[in-house]
Coordinates of C-alpha atoms in Angstrom, one line a residue:
M1 CA -12.8 157.8 183.8
D2 CA -16.1 158.3 181.8
N3 CA -18.7 156.5 183.8
Q4 CA -21.0 156.0 180.8
T5 CA -18.5 153.9 178.7
G6 CA -15.3 152.0 179.2
T7 CA -14.3 149.0 181.3
V8 CA -16.0 147.5 184.3
Q9 CA -13.5 146.7 187.1
F10 CA -13.9 143.8 189.6
F11 CA -13.4 144.0 193.3
D12 CA -13.1 140.6 194.9
T13 CA -14.0 140.3 198.5
T14 CA -13.9 136.4 198.8
L15 CA -11.2 136.7 201.4
R16 CA -13.1 139.2 203.5
D17 CA -16.8 139.2 203.1
G18 CA -16.7 135.6 201.7
E19 CA -14.8 134.3 204.6
Q20 CA -17.4 135.9 207.0
A21 CA -19.9 133.3 205.9
A22 CA -20.8 130.8 208.5
R23 CA -18.3 127.9 209.0
I24 CA -15.6 129.2 206.7
N25 CA -12.2 129.7 208.3
L26 CA -9.2 130.1 205.9
N27 CA -5.6 130.2 207.1
V28 CA -2.8 132.4 205.7
N29 CA -1.6 129.9 203.2
E30 CA -5.1 129.2 201.9
K31 CA -5.8 132.9 201.5
L32 CA -2.5 133.3 199.6
Q33 CA -3.3 130.6 197.2
I34 CA -6.7 132.1 196.4
A35 CA -5.3 135.7 196.2
K36 CA -2.6 134.5 193.7
Q37 CA -5.2 132.9 191.5
L38 CA -7.5 136.0 191.7
A39 CA -4.6 138.2 190.5
H40 CA -3.8 135.6 187.8
I41 CA -7.3 135.9 186.3
G42 CA -7.0 139.7 186.3
I43 CA -9.1 140.8 189.4
N44 CA -8.5 144.6 189.7
T45 CA -8.8 144.8 193.5
I46 CA -8.5 142.1 196.1
E47 CA -10.0 142.9 199.5
A48 CA -7.5 140.8 201.6
G49 CA -9.3 141.2 204.9
F50 CA -10.3 143.4 207.9
A51 CA -6.8 144.0 209.3
A52 CA -7.9 145.4 212.6
A53 CA -10.2 142.4 213.4
S54 CA -7.5 140.2 214.8
P55 CA -3.7 139.5 214.6
G56 CA -4.6 136.6 212.3
D57 CA -6.5 138.9 209.9
F58 CA -3.6 141.4 210.0
E59 CA -1.1 138.7 209.1
C60 CA -3.3 137.5 206.2
V61 CA -3.5 141.0 204.7
Q62 CA 0.2 141.7 205.3
S63 CA 1.2 138.4 203.6
I64 CA -1.0 139.0 200.5
A65 CA 0.2 142.6 200.2
R66 CA 3.8 141.3 200.3
E67 CA 3.5 138.4 198.0
V68 CA 0.7 139.1 195.4
R69 CA 1.4 141.3 192.4
G70 CA -0.8 142.6 189.6
S71 CA -3.8 143.6 191.6
T72 CA -4.5 146.4 194.0
I73 CA -4.6 145.0 197.6
C74 CA -7.3 146.4 199.8
A75 CA -8.0 146.3 203.6
L76 CA -11.3 147.1 205.2
A77 CA -11.5 149.7 208.1
R78 CA -14.2 151.4 210.1
T79 CA -14.1 155.2 210.4
K80 CA -11.6 154.9 213.3
E81 CA -8.0 156.1 213.2
S82 CA -6.8 152.9 214.8
D83 CA -8.5 150.7 212.1
I84 CA -7.2 152.9 209.4
K85 CA -3.6 152.9 210.8
T86 CA -3.7 149.1 211.2
A87 CA -4.9 148.7 207.7
A88 CA -2.2 150.9 206.3
D89 CA 0.5 149.0 208.3
A90 CA -0.7 145.7 206.9
L91 CA -0.6 147.1 203.3
V92 CA 2.8 148.7 203.5
S93 CA 4.4 146.2 201.0
A94 CA 1.6 146.2 198.5
E95 CA 2.4 147.1 194.9
R96 CA -0.7 149.3 195.0
S97 CA -2.7 149.8 198.2
R98 CA -6.3 150.7 199.0
I99 CA -8.0 151.4 202.3
H100 CA -11.7 150.7 202.2
I101 CA -13.5 152.8 204.8
F102 CA -17.2 152.2 205.7
I103 CA -19.9 153.6 208.0
A104 CA -23.6 153.0 208.0
T105 CA -25.9 155.7 206.6
S106 CA -29.4 154.3 207.0
D107 CA -31.6 155.7 209.8
L108 CA -32.1 152.2 211.1
H109 CA -28.3 151.5 211.4
M110 CA -27.4 155.0 212.7
Q111 CA -30.0 155.0 215.4
Y112 CA -29.8 151.4 216.6
K113 CA -26.3 150.2 215.8
L114 CA -24.1 153.3 215.7
K115 CA -26.3 155.4 218.1
M116 CA -25.1 158.4 216.1
T117 CA -26.9 161.3 214.5
P118 CA -26.5 161.9 210.7
E119 CA -24.4 165.0 211.5
Q120 CA -22.0 162.8 213.6
V121 CA -21.7 160.3 210.8
L122 CA -21.0 163.1 208.3
E123 CA -18.3 164.5 210.5
E124 CA -16.7 160.9 210.8
V125 CA -16.4 160.8 207.0
R126 CA -14.9 164.3 206.8
R127 CA -12.4 163.5 209.6
T128 CA -11.2 160.0 208.5
V129 CA -11.2 159.9 204.7
P130 CA -8.4 162.5 204.5
Y131 CA -6.4 160.5 207.1
A132 CA -6.8 157.3 205.1
K133 CA -5.7 159.1 201.9
S134 CA -2.5 160.2 203.6
L135 CA -1.6 156.5 204.3
A136 CA -2.6 154.7 201.1
Q137 CA -2.5 155.2 197.3
E138 CA -6.3 154.8 197.0
V139 CA -9.3 155.3 199.3
E140 CA -12.7 153.7 198.8
F141 CA -15.6 154.8 200.8
S142 CA -18.7 152.7 201.4
A143 CA -22.1 153.9 202.8
E144 CA -23.3 150.8 204.6
D145 CA -27.0 149.9 204.0
A146 CA -27.1 152.5 201.2
S147 CA -30.1 150.9 199.6
R148 CA -32.2 151.8 202.8
S149 CA -30.7 155.2 203.3
E150 CA -32.1 158.6 202.6
V151 CA -30.9 159.7 199.1
P152 CA -30.1 163.4 199.9
F153 CA -28.0 162.3 202.9
L154 CA -26.2 159.7 200.8
I155 CA -25.3 162.3 198.2
E156 CA -24.0 164.6 201.0
I157 CA -22.0 161.8 202.5
F158 CA -20.4 160.8 199.1
K159 CA -19.6 164.5 198.3
A160 CA -17.7 164.7 201.6
A161 CA -15.8 161.5 200.9
V162 CA -14.8 162.8 197.4
A163 CA -13.7 166.1 199.0
G164 CA -11.5 164.1 201.5
G165 CA -9.7 162.2 198.7
A166 CA -11.8 159.1 198.0
T167 CA -11.7 158.0 194.4
V168 CA -14.0 155.0 194.7
L169 CA -17.6 155.5 196.0
N170 CA -19.4 152.2 196.9
I171 CA -23.1 151.9 197.1
P172 CA -23.9 148.7 199.0
D173 CA -27.1 146.8 199.1
T174 CA -25.9 145.4 202.4
V175 CA -28.9 143.3 203.2
G176 CA -30.0 142.3 199.7
Y177 CA -33.2 144.5 200.0
A178 CA -33.1 146.2 196.6
V179 CA -34.7 145.1 193.4
P180 CA -33.1 145.9 190.0
D181 CA -35.2 148.7 188.7
E182 CA -35.1 150.5 192.1
F183 CA -31.4 149.9 192.6
G184 CA -30.5 151.1 189.1
A185 CA -32.5 154.3 189.7
L186 CA -30.7 154.8 193.1
V187 CA -27.3 154.4 191.5
K188 CA -28.1 156.8 188.7
T189 CA -29.5 159.4 191.1
I190 CA -26.3 159.2 193.2
I191 CA -24.0 159.5 190.2
D192 CA -25.9 162.5 188.9
G193 CA -26.3 164.1 192.4
V194 CA -22.6 163.7 193.4
G195 CA -21.4 165.0 190.1
A196 CA -17.8 163.8 190.7
G197 CA -15.2 164.0 187.9
P198 CA -14.0 161.2 185.8
E199 CA -11.3 160.2 188.3
V200 CA -14.0 158.9 190.6
I201 CA -15.4 155.4 190.1
Y202 CA -18.9 154.3 191.3
S203 CA -19.0 150.9 192.7
V204 CA -21.8 148.5 194.0
H205 CA -21.7 145.7 196.6
C206 CA -24.8 143.6 196.4
H207 CA -25.9 140.9 198.7
N208 CA -28.1 138.0 197.6
D209 CA -30.8 137.6 200.3
L210 CA -33.5 137.8 197.7
G211 CA -31.5 136.1 195.0
L212 CA -31.1 139.4 193.1
A213 CA -27.4 140.3 193.7
T214 CA -26.3 139.6 190.1
A215 CA -29.3 141.3 188.6
N216 CA -28.8 144.4 190.9
S217 CA -25.1 144.6 190.0
L218 CA -25.9 144.5 186.2
A219 CA -28.6 147.1 186.6
A220 CA -26.0 149.3 188.3
V221 CA -23.6 148.8 185.4
K222 CA -26.3 149.9 182.9
V223 CA -26.6 153.3 184.6
G224 CA -22.9 154.0 185.0
A225 CA -21.4 151.9 187.9
R226 CA -17.9 150.8 186.8
Q227 CA -16.7 148.6 189.7
I228 CA -18.5 145.5 190.8
E229 CA -17.8 143.9 194.2
G230 CA -18.6 140.3 194.9
C231 CA -17.2 136.8 195.7
I232 CA -16.2 133.8 193.7
N233 CA -19.1 131.2 193.9
G234 CA -21.3 133.9 195.4
L235 CA -19.9 133.3 198.9
G236 CA -20.6 135.8 201.7
E237 CA -22.7 136.4 204.8
R238 CA -26.3 135.0 204.9
G239 CA -27.3 134.5 201.3
G240 CA -23.9 135.5 200.0
N241 CA -22.7 138.3 197.7
A242 CA -23.0 138.8 193.9
A243 CA -21.2 135.9 192.2
L244 CA -18.4 137.6 190.2
E245 CA -18.4 134.8 187.6
E246 CA -22.0 135.5 186.9
V247 CA -21.6 139.2 186.6
V248 CA -18.6 139.0 184.3
M249 CA -20.2 136.5 181.9
G250 CA -23.5 138.5 182.0
L251 CA -21.5 141.5 180.8
R252 CA -19.5 139.6 178.2
T253 CA -22.4 137.5 176.8
R254 CA -24.7 140.5 176.6
R255 CA -22.1 143.1 175.5
D256 CA -24.7 144.2 172.9
F257 CA -26.9 145.4 175.8
Y258 CA -24.5 146.7 178.4
G259 CA -21.9 148.2 176.0
V260 CA -18.9 147.8 178.3
N261 CA -15.7 145.8 178.3
T262 CA -14.2 143.4 180.9
T263 CA -10.6 142.4 181.2
L264 CA -10.8 139.2 183.3
D265 CA -9.4 136.0 181.9
T266 CA -12.7 134.1 182.0
T267 CA -11.2 130.9 180.8
K268 CA -9.9 130.5 184.4
L269 CA -13.3 131.0 186.1
V270 CA -13.9 127.3 186.7
T271 CA -10.4 126.8 188.0
V272 CA -10.6 129.6 190.6
S273 CA -14.1 128.4 191.5
R274 CA -12.9 124.9 192.3
L275 CA -9.9 126.2 194.2
V276 CA -12.2 128.4 196.4
S277 CA -14.7 125.6 196.9
R278 CA -12.0 123.1 197.9
L279 CA -10.3 125.4 200.3
T280 CA -13.4 126.8 201.9
G281 CA -15.2 123.5 202.1
V282 CA -18.3 124.9 200.5
P283 CA -19.4 122.8 197.6
V284 CA -20.7 124.3 194.3
V285 CA -24.1 123.0 193.5
P286 CA -24.3 121.3 190.1
N287 CA -26.8 123.7 188.6
K288 CA -24.8 126.8 189.7
P289 CA -24.6 129.2 186.7
I290 CA -21.3 129.4 184.9
V291 CA -19.2 127.1 187.1
G292 CA -21.6 124.3 188.2
A293 CA -21.0 120.7 187.0
N294 CA -24.2 120.9 185.0
A295 CA -23.8 124.4 183.6
F296 CA -22.9 123.0 180.2
A297 CA -24.4 119.5 180.6
H298 CA -27.4 118.3 178.4
E299 CA -29.4 115.2 179.3
S300 CA -32.7 115.9 177.6
G301 CA -32.9 114.2 174.1
I302 CA -34.3 117.3 172.6
H303 CA -31.5 119.5 174.0
Q304 CA -28.9 117.0 172.9
H305 CA -30.2 116.9 169.4
G306 CA -30.3 120.7 169.2
V307 CA -26.7 121.1 170.5
L308 CA -25.4 118.4 168.1
A309 CA -27.1 120.2 165.2
K310 CA -25.9 123.7 166.3
R311 CA -24.3 124.5 169.6
E312 CA -26.0 127.9 170.0
T313 CA -29.5 126.3 170.1
Y314 CA -29.1 125.8 173.8
E315 CA -25.7 127.3 174.8
I316 CA -25.4 131.1 175.0
M317 CA -21.7 130.8 175.8
R318 CA -19.0 128.3 175.2
A319 CA -17.8 126.0 177.9
E320 CA -14.3 126.8 176.9
D321 CA -14.9 130.5 177.6
V322 CA -15.1 129.8 181.3
G323 CA -12.6 126.9 181.4
A324 CA -15.1 124.2 181.8
E325 CA -13.3 122.0 179.3
A326 CA -9.8 121.0 180.4
A327 CA -7.1 118.8 178.9
V328 CA -7.4 115.2 180.1
M329 CA -4.1 113.9 181.6
V330 CA -4.1 110.6 183.4
L331 CA -1.5 110.6 186.2
G332 CA -0.2 107.5 187.9
K333 CA 2.8 105.9 189.6
H334 CA 5.0 106.4 186.5
S335 CA 4.3 110.1 186.2
G336 CA 7.2 112.5 186.9
R337 CA 7.5 115.6 188.9
H338 CA 7.2 117.9 185.9
A339 CA 3.8 116.3 184.7
F340 CA 2.5 116.5 188.3
S341 CA 3.6 120.2 188.7
D342 CA 2.1 121.0 185.3
R343 CA -1.3 119.4 186.3
L344 CA -1.3 121.3 189.6
A345 CA -0.9 124.6 187.6
Q346 CA -3.8 123.6 185.3
L347 CA -5.9 123.0 188.5
G348 CA -5.0 126.5 189.8
Y349 CA -2.4 125.7 192.5
N350 CA 0.8 127.7 192.8
L351 CA 2.9 125.9 195.3
E352 CA 6.3 126.8 196.8
K353 CA 9.2 124.3 196.2
E354 CA 8.9 122.7 199.6
E355 CA 5.1 122.3 199.3
L356 CA 5.5 120.9 195.8
N357 CA 8.0 118.3 197.1
T358 CA 5.6 117.3 199.9
A359 CA 2.7 117.1 197.5
F360 CA 4.6 115.0 195.1
A361 CA 5.7 112.6 197.8
H362 CA 2.1 112.2 199.0
F363 CA 1.1 111.7 195.4
K364 CA 3.5 108.8 195.0
V365 CA 2.1 107.2 198.1
L366 CA -1.4 107.6 196.8
C367 CA -0.4 106.0 193.5
D368 CA 0.7 102.9 195.3
E369 CA -2.8 102.7 196.9
K370 CA -4.9 103.1 193.8
K371 CA -4.3 102.5 190.0
E372 CA -5.4 105.8 188.7
V373 CA -5.3 109.2 190.4
S374 CA -8.1 111.6 189.4
D375 CA -8.0 115.4 189.4
G376 CA -10.3 115.3 192.4
D377 CA -7.8 113.1 194.3
I378 CA -5.0 115.6 193.5
E379 CA -7.0 118.6 194.5
A380 CA -7.9 117.0 197.8
L381 CA -4.3 116.0 198.4
V382 CA -2.9 119.5 197.8
A383 CA -5.7 121.2 199.7
D384 CA -4.9 118.9 202.7
I385 CA -1.2 120.0 202.6
I386 CA -2.1 123.8 202.2
S387 CA -4.6 123.6 205.0
A388 CA -2.3 121.8 207.4
A389 CA -1.5 123.7 210.6
P390 CA 2.2 124.8 210.6
E391 CA 2.5 123.7 214.2
R392 CA 0.9 120.3 215.0
R393 CA 0.1 119.8 218.6
Y394 CA -1.2 116.3 217.9
E395 CA -0.5 113.7 215.2
L396 CA -2.3 110.4 214.5
A397 CA 0.1 107.6 215.5
S398 CA -2.3 104.7 214.9
Y399 CA -5.9 103.5 215.3
E400 CA -7.9 100.3 215.3
I401 CA -11.6 99.8 214.6
E402 CA -13.8 96.9 215.5
C403 CA -17.3 97.0 213.9
G404 CA -19.8 94.8 212.2
T405 CA -23.2 93.2 212.6
E406 CA -22.0 90.7 215.2
I407 CA -20.1 93.1 217.5
V408 CA -21.6 93.1 220.9
G409 CA -22.0 96.6 222.5
G410 CA -21.4 98.5 219.2
P411 CA -18.5 99.8 217.2
T412 CA -15.3 100.3 219.1
A413 CA -12.3 102.6 218.2
R414 CA -8.9 102.6 219.8
V415 CA -6.9 105.8 218.9
V416 CA -3.3 106.7 219.6
L417 CA -2.2 110.4 219.3
K418 CA 1.3 111.6 219.5
T419 CA 2.1 115.0 221.0
T420 CA 4.9 117.4 220.2
D421 CA 7.0 116.0 223.1
G422 CA 7.0 112.6 221.5
K423 CA 4.6 111.0 224.0
E424 CA 1.8 108.7 222.8
H425 CA -1.7 109.0 224.4
C426 CA -4.2 106.2 223.9
D427 CA -7.9 105.8 224.5
A428 CA -10.7 103.6 223.4
A429 CA -14.4 104.2 223.1
V430 CA -17.7 102.7 221.9
G431 CA -19.9 104.8 219.6
N432 CA -22.8 104.8 217.2
G433 CA -20.4 104.0 214.4
P434 CA -16.6 103.8 213.9
V435 CA -16.2 107.5 213.4
D436 CA -18.3 108.5 216.4
A437 CA -16.3 106.0 218.5
A438 CA -13.0 107.4 217.3
Y439 CA -14.1 111.0 218.0
I440 CA -15.2 110.1 221.5
A441 CA -11.8 108.5 222.2
M442 CA -9.9 111.5 220.8
Q443 CA -11.9 114.0 222.8
R444 CA -10.9 112.1 226.0
I445 CA -7.3 112.2 225.0
I446 CA -7.4 115.9 224.1
N447 CA -9.5 116.8 227.1
L448 CA -11.3 119.7 225.5
D449 CA -15.1 120.1 225.7
L450 CA -15.6 120.5 221.9
T451 CA -18.8 120.7 219.9
L452 CA -18.8 119.2 216.4
E453 CA -20.5 121.9 214.4
N454 CA -20.0 120.5 210.9
F455 CA -19.0 117.1 209.5
T456 CA -18.9 116.1 205.8
I457 CA -17.3 113.2 204.0
A458 CA -17.2 113.0 200.2
A459 CA -15.5 111.0 197.5
T460 CA -13.2 112.8 195.1
S461 CA -14.3 110.7 192.1
Q462 CA -17.0 108.1 191.2
A463 CA -14.5 105.2 191.4
S464 CA -14.8 102.6 194.2
D465 CA -11.2 103.3 195.2
S466 CA -11.8 107.0 195.4
V467 CA -10.0 109.1 198.0
G468 CA -12.4 110.1 200.9
E469 CA -12.2 113.7 201.8
A470 CA -13.5 114.6 205.3
Q471 CA -14.0 118.1 206.7
V472 CA -15.0 119.0 210.2
T473 CA -15.5 122.1 212.3
V474 CA -15.2 122.1 216.0
R475 CA -16.1 124.9 218.5
H476 CA -14.7 125.5 222.0
P477 CA -16.9 126.9 224.8
S478 CA -14.8 130.1 224.6
G479 CA -16.3 130.7 221.1
V480 CA -13.2 129.8 219.2
A481 CA -13.9 127.6 216.2
A482 CA -11.6 125.9 213.6
S483 CA -11.9 123.6 210.7
G484 CA -9.8 120.6 209.7
R485 CA -9.5 118.4 206.6
G486 CA -8.3 114.8 206.2
I487 CA -7.9 112.6 203.1
S488 CA -7.3 108.9 202.7
T489 CA -8.5 106.0 200.7
D490 CA -9.6 104.7 204.1
T491 CA -12.6 106.9 204.9
V492 CA -12.4 106.3 208.7
K493 CA -8.8 107.4 208.7
A494 CA -9.7 110.5 206.7
C495 CA -12.4 111.4 209.3
I496 CA -9.9 110.9 212.2
M497 CA -7.2 113.1 210.5
A498 CA -9.8 115.8 209.8
Y499 CA -10.6 116.0 213.6
V500 CA -7.0 116.0 214.6
N501 CA -6.3 118.8 212.1
A502 CA -9.3 120.8 213.3
V503 CA -7.9 120.6 216.9
N504 CA -4.5 121.7 215.8
N505 CA -6.0 124.6 214.0
L506 CA -8.2 125.4 217.0
Y507 CA -5.0 126.0 219.1
L508 CA -3.6 128.3 216.5
V509 CA -6.8 130.3 216.2
A510 CA -7.0 130.6 219.9
A511 CA -3.4 131.8 220.2
A512 CA -4.0 134.4 217.5
K513 CA -7.0 135.7 219.4
E514 CA -5.1 135.5 222.7
I515 CA -7.6 133.1 224.2
K516 CA -6.4 130.3 226.4
I517 CA -7.9 126.9 226.0
N518 CA -6.7 124.2 228.4
G519 CA -6.4 120.6 227.3
N520 CA -3.8 117.8 227.5

């Protein structure tokens, strides 16, 4: 491949680096939904996870490799034979597989984190890249903290990786330290210094700690990088990764400057953005470029006049180009399964038959509770089904709330939970509010010392009969944490269901990590 012309490829790490962001915990089904949509929009490579991290991560990579077609499926690995073998085992069913090996190359990381000399790091690369090449169709090598590494050593490391069979060389700005001019110069120096043939693709993986991830990625493209790594909505550790939707639209909108092609179906960007936001529980801020609610909104009178006169006065791209304008279809109690299924597809969901039947049944119940069902209601309903734990240790049987300005002693909640053996467990508590009282009662029933780390409740539309969507994250003293979601037109019920689902997921996460937690 000619690194000075051609097409830029996209490597999505939403399911690996994106999920490493604080308070994000996706299950296998949620990851599959996202992976299928990423393949649908044309993502070249999907990094499905770090297979050696846990049995749960292995299962996620394995499931995506087995079920997702159209994209290369990638698994991350350290320069350890056990990591590499585990990654290869997880990828065995992939249509096209890639093992992504990384090791730190900066003096700071080598001395304090790895406690290795540069010579030892170089030997690790020489030893493990050929091994990975023997187990997968492609090998990508990353020099962690490249932007703070010595350039001559980087070039030597990358030459060793190419000699071992790596065909993708990744130059990460791991801590978001670089600035565009400096980073572009670094990438160009490495490309010229390594001097690999056209079969080798140079890649960049930029973090957003200084808000420069998109700019650094674009600077790298300008000097010859032809793979961009990032996440949908800019998710990722700390300040996040480069937002892929921003990079692709930057390249497309300014093709006159960058002179490269992209093959992503950008008309699905808003769809996949909403899917990722819904399943991760991380909202997209209204002024987020490309996919935010206000990205194509104009309130200023001057702006409105200009846009009405000629759209290009204030819009450098069309809303339709990123899927910001969707066909309006009002769904209600008289809608059939076909119309419901079609709307789900437009919203970016690809459900199996059993899941679709469950979602449609819940949709009909919701239609009896409110006159008109919005897209937000449907997305919340489906996300709740996808996120539900396959094995439910607890289910909400019933609850009662007593609250108001004249209640003596404070709001009271009585909650009844049913366990898998069919037994019902009841407790009541007083709290600062009805939700607090319900959570205290449930914690007594469950008998686990849980810390509530995150709690949000939001309406799915602006209507007064909107569905309430609650999301919570709980953490056990062992360190195990899990999230849960609940939806209902009754916001208190949504909050209770979110807590119950979080507890059910907590048991599953603990089992996957082989950690015992004792409760009722």
